[in-house]
mmCIF file of C-alpha atoms and ligand atoms in Angstrom:
data_model
loop_
_atom_site.group_PDB
_atom_site.id
_atom_site.type_symbol
_atom_site.label_atom_id
_atom_site.label_comp_id
_atom_site.label_asym_id
_atom_site.label_seq_id
_atom_site.Cartn_x
_atom_site.Cartn_y
_atom_site.Cartn_z
ATOM 1 C CA MET A 5 36.133 -12.848 32.916
ATOM 2 C CA LYS A 6 32.790 -13.849 34.309
ATOM 3 C CA LEU A 7 31.797 -12.791 37.769
ATOM 4 C CA ASP A 8 30.853 -16.025 39.408
ATOM 5 C CA VAL A 9 27.915 -14.949 41.503
ATOM 6 C CA LYS A 10 27.111 -18.506 42.532
ATOM 7 C CA VAL A 11 30.216 -18.451 44.642
ATOM 8 C CA LEU A 12 28.856 -15.405 46.410
ATOM 9 C CA ARG A 13 25.749 -17.207 47.457
ATOM 10 C CA TYR A 14 27.387 -20.165 49.032
ATOM 11 C CA MET A 15 30.149 -18.767 51.117
ATOM 12 C CA SER A 16 30.275 -19.421 54.843
ATOM 13 C CA SER A 17 31.492 -16.853 57.320
ATOM 14 C CA ASP A 18 34.587 -18.961 58.031
ATOM 15 C CA GLU A 19 35.447 -19.006 54.358
ATOM 16 C CA PHE A 20 35.064 -15.258 54.288
ATOM 17 C CA ARG A 21 37.367 -14.919 57.289
ATOM 18 C CA VAL A 22 40.053 -16.974 55.614
ATOM 19 C CA LEU A 23 39.703 -15.113 52.323
ATOM 20 C CA THR A 24 40.003 -11.805 54.159
ATOM 21 C CA ALA A 25 43.062 -13.157 55.965
ATOM 22 C CA VAL A 26 44.717 -13.860 52.601
ATOM 23 C CA GLU A 27 44.010 -10.305 51.495
ATOM 24 C CA MET A 28 45.397 -8.856 54.700
ATOM 25 C CA GLY A 29 48.442 -11.101 54.573
ATOM 26 C CA SER A 30 49.238 -9.907 51.068
ATOM 27 C CA LYS A 31 49.929 -6.412 52.375
ATOM 28 C CA ASN A 32 53.467 -7.524 53.077
ATOM 29 C CA HIS A 33 53.762 -10.967 51.514
ATOM 30 C CA GLU A 34 53.825 -11.717 47.855
ATOM 31 C CA LEU A 35 52.871 -15.256 48.780
ATOM 32 C CA VAL A 36 51.013 -15.515 52.046
ATOM 33 C CA PRO A 37 52.198 -18.494 54.123
ATOM 34 C CA LEU A 38 49.458 -20.723 55.475
ATOM 35 C CA THR A 39 50.659 -20.191 59.042
ATOM 36 C CA LEU A 40 50.086 -16.453 58.669
ATOM 37 C CA ILE A 41 46.654 -17.009 57.126
ATOM 38 C CA ALA A 42 45.700 -19.265 60.026
ATOM 39 C CA GLN A 43 47.004 -16.743 62.511
ATOM 40 C CA ILE A 44 45.035 -13.837 61.029
ATOM 41 C CA ALA A 45 41.844 -15.849 60.530
ATOM 42 C CA GLY A 46 42.078 -17.211 64.073
ATOM 43 C CA LEU A 47 39.868 -20.242 63.493
ATOM 44 C CA ARG A 48 40.016 -23.041 66.015
ATOM 45 C CA HIS A 49 41.502 -26.519 65.431
ATOM 46 C CA GLY A 50 43.421 -25.621 62.327
ATOM 47 C CA GLY A 51 40.160 -24.838 60.528
ATOM 48 C CA SER A 52 41.940 -22.591 58.051
ATOM 49 C CA HIS A 53 43.776 -25.542 56.457
ATOM 50 C CA LYS A 54 40.628 -27.178 55.231
ATOM 51 C CA ILE A 55 38.970 -23.944 54.214
ATOM 52 C CA ILE A 56 41.891 -22.643 52.208
ATOM 53 C CA GLY A 57 41.611 -25.786 50.079
ATOM 54 C CA GLU A 58 37.965 -25.056 49.421
ATOM 55 C CA LEU A 59 38.713 -21.462 48.483
ATOM 56 C CA ALA A 60 41.358 -22.733 46.077
ATOM 57 C CA LYS A 61 38.829 -25.101 44.497
ATOM 58 C CA LYS A 62 36.522 -22.143 43.951
ATOM 59 C CA ASN A 63 39.416 -20.225 42.398
ATOM 60 C CA LEU A 64 39.272 -17.467 44.967
ATOM 61 C CA VAL A 65 42.858 -18.104 46.005
ATOM 62 C CA ALA A 66 45.721 -19.825 44.213
ATOM 63 C CA LYS A 67 48.328 -22.037 45.791
ATOM 64 C CA ILE A 68 51.820 -21.187 44.623
ATOM 65 C CA LYS A 69 55.091 -22.851 45.446
ATOM 66 C CA ASN A 70 58.226 -20.832 45.643
ATOM 67 C CA ALA A 71 61.747 -21.700 46.633
ATOM 68 C CA LYS A 72 61.212 -21.188 50.329
ATOM 69 C CA TYR A 73 57.654 -22.150 51.104
ATOM 70 C CA ASP A 74 54.209 -22.836 49.699
ATOM 71 C CA GLY A 75 51.833 -19.963 49.967
ATOM 72 C CA TYR A 76 48.585 -18.515 48.715
ATOM 73 C CA ARG A 77 47.640 -15.505 46.670
ATOM 74 C CA LEU A 78 44.297 -13.896 46.137
ATOM 75 C CA THR A 79 43.021 -14.412 42.574
ATOM 76 C CA TYR A 80 40.968 -11.885 40.645
ATOM 77 C CA GLY A 81 37.951 -13.989 41.568
ATOM 78 C CA GLY A 82 38.771 -13.628 45.250
ATOM 79 C CA TYR A 83 39.346 -9.903 44.955
ATOM 80 C CA ASP A 84 36.063 -9.529 43.010
ATOM 81 C CA TYR A 85 34.284 -11.401 45.737
ATOM 82 C CA LEU A 86 35.629 -9.165 48.498
ATOM 83 C CA ALA A 87 34.680 -6.018 46.578
ATOM 84 C CA LEU A 88 31.178 -7.265 45.771
ATOM 85 C CA LYS A 89 30.640 -8.257 49.324
ATOM 86 C CA THR A 90 31.381 -4.716 50.480
ATOM 87 C CA PHE A 91 29.062 -3.244 47.838
ATOM 88 C CA VAL A 92 26.311 -5.570 49.026
ATOM 89 C CA LYS A 93 26.886 -4.569 52.630
ATOM 90 C CA ARG A 94 26.643 -0.898 51.678
ATOM 91 C CA GLY A 95 23.538 -1.485 49.575
ATOM 92 C CA SER A 96 25.052 -0.157 46.363
ATOM 93 C CA VAL A 97 24.812 -3.546 44.618
ATOM 94 C CA SER A 98 22.373 -6.326 45.314
ATOM 95 C CA SER A 99 22.397 -8.315 42.091
ATOM 96 C CA VAL A 100 24.689 -8.821 39.136
ATOM 97 C CA GLY A 101 23.426 -9.155 35.578
ATOM 98 C CA ASN A 102 24.980 -9.335 32.127
ATOM 99 C CA GLN A 103 28.467 -8.467 31.188
ATOM 100 C CA ILE A 104 28.197 -5.698 28.594
ATOM 101 C CA GLY A 105 31.820 -4.964 27.867
ATOM 102 C CA VAL A 106 35.247 -6.503 27.969
ATOM 103 C CA GLY A 107 38.050 -4.004 27.628
ATOM 104 C CA LYS A 108 41.763 -4.654 27.679
ATOM 105 C CA GLU A 109 41.834 -3.583 31.251
ATOM 106 C CA SER A 110 38.282 -3.771 32.529
ATOM 107 C CA ASP A 111 35.084 -5.802 32.601
ATOM 108 C CA ILE A 112 31.737 -4.014 32.563
ATOM 109 C CA TYR A 113 28.573 -5.493 34.075
ATOM 110 C CA ILE A 114 25.016 -4.364 34.545
ATOM 111 C CA VAL A 115 24.090 -4.593 38.232
ATOM 112 C CA ALA A 116 21.133 -3.505 40.317
ATOM 113 C CA ASP A 117 21.007 -1.843 43.702
ATOM 114 C CA GLU A 118 18.636 -2.590 46.576
ATOM 115 C CA SER A 119 15.861 -0.557 44.957
ATOM 116 C CA GLU A 120 16.328 -2.411 41.657
ATOM 117 C CA ASN A 121 17.842 0.561 39.879
ATOM 118 C CA GLN A 122 20.103 -0.652 37.114
ATOM 119 C CA LEU A 123 23.680 0.515 37.377
ATOM 120 C CA VAL A 124 27.036 -0.215 35.804
ATOM 121 C CA LEU A 125 29.838 -2.039 37.608
ATOM 122 C CA LYS A 126 33.278 -1.490 36.138
ATOM 123 C CA VAL A 127 35.887 -3.965 37.340
ATOM 124 C CA HIS A 128 39.427 -2.771 36.652
ATOM 125 C CA ARG A 129 41.808 -5.503 35.577
ATOM 126 C CA LEU A 130 45.199 -3.982 35.135
ATOM 127 C CA GLY A 131 47.822 -6.533 34.480
ATOM 128 C CA ARG A 132 45.594 -8.686 32.320
ATOM 129 C CA VAL A 133 47.538 -7.627 29.234
ATOM 130 C CA SER A 134 50.947 -8.406 30.573
ATOM 131 C CA PHE A 135 52.336 -7.774 33.947
ATOM 132 C CA ARG A 136 55.600 -9.498 33.264
ATOM 133 C CA ALA A 137 56.376 -6.777 30.770
ATOM 134 C CA ILE A 138 56.457 -4.030 33.301
ATOM 135 C CA LYS A 139 58.328 -5.840 35.996
ATOM 136 C CA SER A 140 61.639 -4.778 34.504
ATOM 137 C CA LYS A 141 61.483 -1.112 35.448
ATOM 138 C CA ARG A 142 59.856 -0.523 38.723
ATOM 139 C CA ASP A 143 61.535 2.395 40.343
ATOM 140 C CA TYR A 144 58.154 4.116 40.456
ATOM 141 C CA LEU A 145 56.936 1.450 42.800
ATOM 142 C CA GLN A 146 59.537 2.587 45.284
ATOM 143 C CA LYS A 147 59.265 0.381 48.325
ATOM 144 C CA ARG A 148 56.866 -2.040 46.719
ATOM 145 C CA LYS A 149 58.865 -4.947 45.469
ATOM 146 C CA SER A 150 56.686 -5.916 42.594
ATOM 147 C CA ALA A 151 54.072 -4.391 40.376
ATOM 148 C CA SER A 152 50.874 -5.689 41.815
ATOM 149 C CA TRP A 153 47.795 -6.164 39.684
ATOM 150 C CA MET A 154 45.714 -5.632 42.785
ATOM 151 C CA TYR A 155 47.364 -2.376 43.673
ATOM 152 C CA MET A 156 47.344 -1.008 40.119
ATOM 153 C CA SER A 157 43.745 -2.041 39.499
ATOM 154 C CA ARG A 158 42.750 -0.396 42.716
ATOM 155 C CA LEU A 159 44.586 2.796 41.815
ATOM 156 C CA ALA A 160 42.772 2.852 38.469
ATOM 157 C CA ALA A 161 39.389 2.458 40.183
ATOM 158 C CA MET A 162 40.191 5.154 42.748
ATOM 159 C CA LYS A 163 41.273 7.474 39.994
ATOM 160 C CA GLU A 164 38.240 6.808 37.862
ATOM 161 C CA TYR A 165 35.917 7.431 40.769
ATOM 162 C CA ALA A 166 37.716 10.584 41.933
ATOM 163 C CA PHE A 167 37.651 12.176 38.471
ATOM 164 C CA MET A 168 34.091 11.111 37.714
ATOM 165 C CA LYS A 169 32.938 12.606 40.980
ATOM 166 C CA VAL A 170 34.640 15.948 40.494
ATOM 167 C CA LEU A 171 33.388 16.146 36.898
ATOM 168 C CA TYR A 172 29.859 15.159 37.822
ATOM 169 C CA ASP A 173 29.737 17.622 40.719
ATOM 170 C CA ASN A 174 30.809 20.370 38.346
ATOM 171 C CA GLY A 175 28.082 19.663 35.818
ATOM 172 C CA PHE A 176 30.068 17.757 33.181
ATOM 173 C CA PRO A 177 28.177 15.163 31.104
ATOM 174 C CA VAL A 178 29.536 12.017 32.775
ATOM 175 C CA PRO A 179 27.770 9.120 34.534
ATOM 176 C CA GLN A 180 26.890 9.739 38.160
ATOM 177 C CA PRO A 181 29.473 7.953 40.312
ATOM 178 C CA ILE A 182 27.825 5.783 42.959
ATOM 179 C CA ASP A 183 30.471 3.859 44.874
ATOM 180 C CA GLN A 184 34.007 2.532 44.725
ATOM 181 C CA VAL A 185 35.596 -0.386 46.521
ATOM 182 C CA ARG A 186 38.984 -1.959 45.835
ATOM 183 C CA HIS A 187 39.300 -2.349 42.011
ATOM 184 C CA CYS A 188 35.612 -1.687 41.276
ATOM 185 C CA VAL A 189 33.491 1.364 40.495
ATOM 186 C CA VAL A 190 29.697 1.498 40.466
ATOM 187 C CA MET A 191 28.142 4.241 38.344
ATOM 188 C CA GLU A 192 24.964 5.325 36.638
ATOM 189 C CA LEU A 193 23.943 3.253 33.603
ATOM 190 C CA ILE A 194 23.723 5.532 30.583
ATOM 191 C CA ASP A 195 21.047 4.593 28.103
ATOM 192 C CA ALA A 196 23.132 5.237 25.007
ATOM 193 C CA TYR A 197 25.499 3.615 22.539
ATOM 194 C CA PRO A 198 29.135 4.483 22.032
ATOM 195 C CA LEU A 199 29.739 6.801 19.083
ATOM 196 C CA ARG A 200 31.647 3.916 17.510
ATOM 197 C CA GLN A 201 28.369 2.070 16.969
ATOM 198 C CA ILE A 202 26.498 4.997 15.481
ATOM 199 C CA SER A 203 26.796 4.858 11.732
ATOM 200 C CA GLU A 204 24.775 7.977 11.036
ATOM 201 C CA VAL A 205 24.749 11.104 13.134
ATOM 202 C CA LYS A 206 21.857 13.500 12.505
ATOM 203 C CA ASP A 207 23.920 16.636 12.794
ATOM 204 C CA PRO A 208 27.652 15.842 12.676
ATOM 205 C CA GLY A 209 28.545 19.554 12.799
ATOM 206 C CA LYS A 210 26.709 20.006 16.076
ATOM 207 C CA LEU A 211 28.118 16.856 17.672
ATOM 208 C CA TYR A 212 31.618 17.789 16.500
ATOM 209 C CA SER A 213 31.385 21.213 18.074
ATOM 210 C CA ASP A 214 29.809 19.822 21.275
ATOM 211 C CA LEU A 215 32.756 17.448 21.587
ATOM 212 C CA MET A 216 35.381 20.105 20.861
ATOM 213 C CA ASN A 217 33.692 22.435 23.345
ATOM 214 C CA LEU A 218 33.820 19.638 25.889
ATOM 215 C CA ILE A 219 37.562 19.160 25.352
ATOM 216 C CA VAL A 220 38.119 22.915 25.770
ATOM 217 C CA LYS A 221 35.847 23.186 28.801
ATOM 218 C CA LEU A 222 37.655 20.288 30.479
ATOM 219 C CA ALA A 223 40.963 22.040 29.886
ATOM 220 C CA GLN A 224 39.566 25.290 31.250
ATOM 221 C CA TYR A 225 38.752 23.360 34.367
ATOM 222 C CA GLY A 226 42.291 22.015 34.456
ATOM 223 C CA LEU A 227 41.838 18.563 32.905
ATOM 224 C CA ILE A 228 42.511 16.537 29.772
ATOM 225 C CA HIS A 229 40.638 13.280 29.188
ATOM 226 C CA GLY A 230 43.546 11.583 27.435
ATOM 227 C CA ASP A 231 41.495 8.918 25.646
ATOM 228 C CA PHE A 232 38.782 11.000 24.041
ATOM 229 C CA ASN A 233 37.700 8.584 21.335
ATOM 230 C CA GLU A 234 34.608 7.004 19.761
ATOM 231 C CA PHE A 235 34.539 4.210 22.345
ATOM 232 C CA ASN A 236 34.505 6.558 25.310
ATOM 233 C CA ILE A 237 31.762 8.881 24.095
ATOM 234 C CA LEU A 238 28.202 7.650 24.480
ATOM 235 C CA VAL A 239 25.604 9.484 22.396
ATOM 236 C CA LYS A 240 22.074 9.749 23.729
ATOM 237 C CA ASP A 241 18.978 9.670 21.508
ATOM 238 C CA ASN A 242 18.727 13.438 21.658
ATOM 239 C CA GLY A 243 22.299 13.693 20.353
ATOM 240 C CA ASP A 244 23.927 14.720 23.646
ATOM 241 C CA PRO A 245 27.321 13.137 24.320
ATOM 242 C CA ILE A 246 28.275 11.560 27.659
ATOM 243 C CA LEU A 247 31.931 11.033 28.430
ATOM 244 C CA ILE A 248 33.181 7.855 30.176
ATOM 245 C CA ASP A 249 36.443 6.053 31.056
ATOM 246 C CA PHE A 250 38.741 8.232 33.165
ATOM 247 C CA PRO A 251 41.790 6.269 34.357
ATOM 248 C CA GLN A 252 44.141 8.095 31.998
ATOM 249 C CA MET A 253 43.065 11.690 32.686
ATOM 250 C CA VAL A 254 45.834 14.216 33.210
ATOM 251 C CA SER A 255 46.070 17.723 34.573
ATOM 252 C CA ILE A 256 46.759 20.568 32.173
ATOM 253 C CA SER A 257 49.816 21.296 34.238
ATOM 254 C CA HIS A 258 51.222 17.942 33.108
ATOM 255 C CA TYR A 259 54.490 18.482 31.207
ATOM 256 C CA ASN A 260 52.951 16.767 28.176
ATOM 257 C CA ALA A 261 49.555 18.456 28.464
ATOM 258 C CA GLU A 262 49.568 20.064 25.036
ATOM 259 C CA TRP A 263 50.429 16.772 23.381
ATOM 260 C CA TYR A 264 47.568 14.967 25.171
ATOM 261 C CA PHE A 265 45.194 17.801 24.359
ATOM 262 C CA ASN A 266 46.099 17.722 20.666
ATOM 263 C CA ARG A 267 45.783 13.971 20.568
ATOM 264 C CA ASP A 268 42.211 14.172 21.914
ATOM 265 C CA VAL A 269 41.348 16.870 19.356
ATOM 266 C CA GLU A 270 42.924 14.951 16.464
ATOM 267 C CA CYS A 271 41.187 11.770 17.460
ATOM 268 C CA ILE A 272 37.781 13.407 17.028
ATOM 269 C CA ARG A 273 38.816 15.252 13.848
ATOM 270 C CA ASN A 274 40.055 12.044 12.227
ATOM 271 C CA TYR A 275 37.066 10.034 13.294
ATOM 272 C CA PHE A 276 34.571 12.569 11.942
ATOM 273 C CA ARG A 277 36.477 12.799 8.678
ATOM 274 C CA LYS A 278 36.708 9.035 8.159
ATOM 275 C CA ARG A 279 33.356 7.983 9.501
ATOM 276 C CA TYR A 280 30.988 10.889 8.751
ATOM 277 C CA ASN A 281 32.928 12.564 5.975
ATOM 278 C CA TYR A 282 32.808 15.718 8.053
ATOM 279 C CA GLU A 283 35.703 18.087 8.221
ATOM 280 C CA SER A 284 35.653 21.371 10.065
ATOM 281 C CA MET A 285 37.799 24.412 9.374
ATOM 282 C CA ILE A 286 38.001 25.002 13.094
ATOM 283 C CA SER A 287 39.518 22.985 15.860
ATOM 284 C CA PRO A 288 40.672 24.125 19.278
ATOM 285 C CA LYS A 289 44.262 25.171 19.906
ATOM 286 C CA PHE A 290 45.758 24.569 23.317
ATOM 287 C CA LYS A 291 47.596 27.888 23.534
ATOM 288 C CA LEU A 292 44.805 30.039 22.090
ATOM 289 C CA ASP A 293 41.635 28.482 23.416
ATOM 290 C CA VAL A 294 42.511 27.265 26.853
ATOM 291 C CA ASN A 295 42.351 29.883 29.566
ATOM 292 C CA ARG A 296 42.471 27.988 32.746
ATOM 293 C CA GLU A 297 39.801 29.231 35.107
ATOM 294 C CA PHE A 298 39.142 26.421 37.546
ATOM 295 C CA PHE A 299 41.275 23.849 39.286
ATOM 296 C CA LEU A 300 39.509 20.516 39.247
ATOM 297 C CA ASP A 301 42.859 18.738 39.101
ATOM 298 C CA VAL A 302 43.561 20.244 42.501
ATOM 299 C CA GLN A 303 40.158 19.138 43.783
ATOM 300 C CA VAL A 304 40.912 15.605 42.654
ATOM 301 C CA SER A 305 44.147 15.452 44.612
ATOM 302 C CA ALA A 306 42.338 16.834 47.619
ATOM 303 C CA SER A 307 39.833 13.970 47.325
ATOM 304 C CA GLY A 308 42.421 11.366 48.285
ATOM 305 C CA PHE A 309 43.712 10.395 44.867
ATOM 306 C CA THR A 310 47.051 12.090 45.344
ATOM 307 C CA LYS A 311 49.779 13.230 43.013
ATOM 308 C CA GLN A 312 51.853 10.241 44.005
ATOM 309 C CA HIS A 313 49.049 7.829 43.099
ATOM 310 C CA GLN A 314 48.726 9.653 39.801
ATOM 311 C CA GLU A 315 52.438 9.269 39.113
ATOM 312 C CA GLU A 316 52.486 5.577 39.996
ATOM 313 C CA LEU A 317 49.593 4.833 37.707
ATOM 314 C CA GLU A 318 51.008 6.969 34.933
ATOM 315 C CA SER A 319 54.358 5.195 34.994
ATOM 316 C CA TYR A 320 52.577 1.883 34.757
ATOM 317 C CA GLN A 321 50.440 3.089 31.858
ATOM 318 C CA ALA A 322 53.433 4.583 30.037
ATOM 319 C CA GLU A 323 55.395 1.356 30.287
ATOM 320 C CA LEU A 324 52.468 -0.680 29.167
ATOM 321 C CA SER A 325 51.870 1.455 26.108
ATOM 322 C CA GLU A 326 55.577 1.332 25.201
ATOM 323 C CA LYS A 327 55.362 -2.418 25.419
ATOM 324 C CA GLN A 328 52.243 -2.486 23.283
ATOM 325 C CA ASP A 329 53.858 -0.279 20.644
ATOM 326 C CA ILE A 330 56.696 -2.750 20.388
ATOM 327 C CA GLU A 331 54.323 -5.695 20.153
ATOM 328 C CA GLU A 332 52.243 -3.980 17.484
ATOM 329 C CA ASP A 333 55.347 -3.235 15.450
ATOM 330 C CA GLU A 334 56.309 -6.863 15.738
ATOM 331 C CA VAL A 335 52.916 -8.008 14.537
ATOM 332 C CA GLY A 336 53.293 -5.661 11.607
ATOM 333 C CA SER A 337 49.911 -4.032 11.318
ATOM 334 C CA ILE A 338 47.300 -2.600 13.564
ATOM 335 C CA SER A 339 43.747 -3.364 12.709
ATOM 336 C CA ASP A 340 41.721 -0.314 11.715
ATOM 337 C CA ASP A 341 38.836 -1.737 13.638
ATOM 338 C CA ASN A 342 40.360 -0.568 16.831
ATOM 339 C CA SER A 343 37.730 -2.342 18.907
ATOM 340 C CA ASP A 344 38.958 -2.839 22.415
ATOM 341 C CA TYR A 345 35.935 -4.494 23.849
ATOM 342 C CA ILE A 346 33.417 -7.110 22.860
ATOM 343 C CA GLU A 347 29.730 -6.531 23.047
ATOM 344 C CA HIS A 348 27.601 -9.308 24.480
ATOM 345 C CA GLU A 349 24.211 -8.236 23.297
ATOM 346 C CA ASN A 350 22.641 -11.605 22.921
ATOM 347 C CA GLU A 351 23.219 -13.142 26.259
ATOM 348 C CA PRO A 352 20.214 -14.095 28.344
ATOM 349 C CA SER A 353 19.168 -11.101 30.345
ATOM 350 C CA GLU A 354 18.326 -12.912 33.519
ATOM 351 C CA MET A 355 19.534 -11.013 36.536
ATOM 352 C CA ILE A 356 20.891 -13.077 39.350
ATOM 353 C CA LYS A 357 18.900 -11.949 42.317
ATOM 354 C CA ASP A 358 19.811 -11.443 45.893
ATOM 355 C CA VAL A 359 23.454 -12.074 45.937
ATOM 356 C CA GLU A 360 23.706 -13.384 49.435
ATOM 357 C CA VAL A 361 26.932 -12.743 51.106
ATOM 358 C CA SER A 362 27.588 -13.892 54.598
ATOM 359 C CA GLU A 363 29.069 -11.662 57.265
ATOM 360 C CA THR A 364 31.958 -12.347 59.554
ATOM 361 C CA GLU A 365 30.858 -12.347 63.136
ATOM 362 C CA GLU A 366 32.955 -9.352 63.961
ATOM 363 C CA GLY A 367 32.673 -7.626 60.641
ATOM 364 C CA SER A 368 36.210 -6.745 61.470
ATOM 365 C CA HIS A 369 37.667 -6.341 58.058
ATOM 366 C CA SER A 370 38.094 -2.745 57.144
ATOM 367 C CA ASP A 371 37.525 -1.589 53.609
ATOM 368 C CA SER A 372 39.501 1.456 54.340
ATOM 369 C CA GLU A 373 40.593 3.213 51.211
ATOM 370 C CA ASP A 374 43.810 4.067 52.956
ATOM 371 C CA LEU A 375 46.458 2.832 50.642
ATOM 372 C CA ASP A 376 48.930 2.137 53.370
ATOM 373 C CA SER A 377 46.741 -0.759 54.256
ATOM 374 C CA ASN A 378 46.491 -1.819 50.664
ATOM 375 C CA PRO A 379 47.874 -5.201 49.761
ATOM 376 C CA GLY A 380 50.619 -3.971 47.530
ATOM 377 C CA ASP A 381 52.961 -6.849 47.172
ATOM 378 C CA VAL A 382 51.092 -9.624 45.544
HETATM 379 P P1 ADP B 419 37.473 0.392 29.111
HETATM 380 O O1 ADP B 419 38.412 1.025 30.068
HETATM 381 O O2 ADP B 419 37.580 -1.089 29.126
HETATM 382 O O3 ADP B 419 37.536 1.004 27.747
HETATM 383 P P2 ADP B 419 34.953 1.824 29.456
HETATM 384 O O4 ADP B 419 34.694 2.558 30.716
HETATM 385 O O5 ADP B 419 35.315 2.634 28.269
HETATM 386 O O6 ADP B 419 36.036 0.687 29.743
HETATM 387 O O7 ADP B 419 33.672 0.944 29.129
HETATM 388 C C1 ADP B 419 33.657 0.008 28.061
HETATM 389 C C2 ADP B 419 32.302 0.004 27.384
HETATM 390 O O8 ADP B 419 31.272 -0.325 28.331
HETATM 391 C C3 ADP B 419 31.888 1.368 26.827
HETATM 392 O O9 ADP B 419 32.373 1.566 25.520
HETATM 393 C C4 ADP B 419 30.380 1.295 26.879
HETATM 394 O O10 ADP B 419 29.875 0.600 25.785
HETATM 395 C C5 ADP B 419 30.127 0.470 28.118
HETATM 396 N N1 ADP B 419 29.900 1.354 29.291
HETATM 397 C C6 ADP B 419 30.812 1.711 30.222
HETATM 398 N N2 ADP B 419 30.288 2.504 31.162
HETATM 399 C C7 ADP B 419 28.987 2.653 30.851
HETATM 400 C C8 ADP B 419 27.898 3.364 31.453
HETATM 401 N N3 ADP B 419 28.044 4.069 32.572
HETATM 402 N N4 ADP B 419 26.686 3.286 30.850
HETATM 403 C C9 ADP B 419 26.534 2.571 29.716
HETATM 404 N N5 ADP B 419 27.503 1.878 29.114
HETATM 405 C C10 ADP B 419 28.724 1.914 29.657
HETATM 406 MG MG1 MG B 420 36.933 2.825 27.053
#
């Protein structure tokens, strides 16, 4: 999905107020009634009625009819807008450039900050694959009535940021995390290609052992990446690997830790065998090689991404992968070219400058990362 930056330029403060009102209303309404939107926005002379129509035309909100009343929901476009606006206010993003990746559950853009440093914006889009699929079992959502794409995407972004920060602060080769708002993370742009795109590695033995050492070191610090594959390892010109993509990380105290650990190890072993014809006699063993020394998993929960958030996200991910397994079986075969994102190398590289975003007069909307105030029931 494209980020429509034009919309950002031409939004009035009243429109922003109404959009924010829709977001706030969705805390406890799956469909936010217009009367509630008008009440929260507090515009005079029924101003919200006209504006909501304009927001709908711009695809920032969607009008939905249900049995009882007509109401509005924030769209991904609207949620993107609100996140970008906060980044702009904080100075972490001031322009948006090319989209460089489209994953199953994320879009990746090049952006620039106020000082024109290029950065990466990762927009989490959980629920793009199929949200209907996971609506059947939702005990993990507890009080929340429905699985919300907004809530899940936001959890994924919070998790990614929390893990990246702890890893970066402890000297792991990961991008520097810059900022996180709603379902978006801003991070350092790494000047490197994914291993997947590197047909010849100068010294496969060295890279292989660097990667295995990284898996073991992570585990010694209490963590397992969980998706340690050729798409999530960027290799710099000097051969050093950088690890990305953290929404599925687990603690080594997870009941399935050994299984996740072995899967990461096997993934690298298989890839090196198939792609570089390299096979090592040695590969790490969970029980022998992992002596836990540090507790980064504990640091992560202390950072605000709690065990309960972890469990909610994990249940969602588990259900989704079950569903995908079934679908893949139905289709019959899984393509060997496991590519889960599309590269857009040839798009014009014009950066859209000075994303202007207007302020509300009161600047009253809080971007609090407190999840109690998170719109969970869309
Ligand atoms: P997904 O969850 O969709 O797999 P990733 O975080 O793995 O998302 O990013 C998808 C792709 O975007 C990566 O394979 C890589 O090519 C590119 N990418 C992501 N983050 C960065 C970054 N910080 N620097 C450079 N490229 C990146
Ligand atoms: Mg990835």
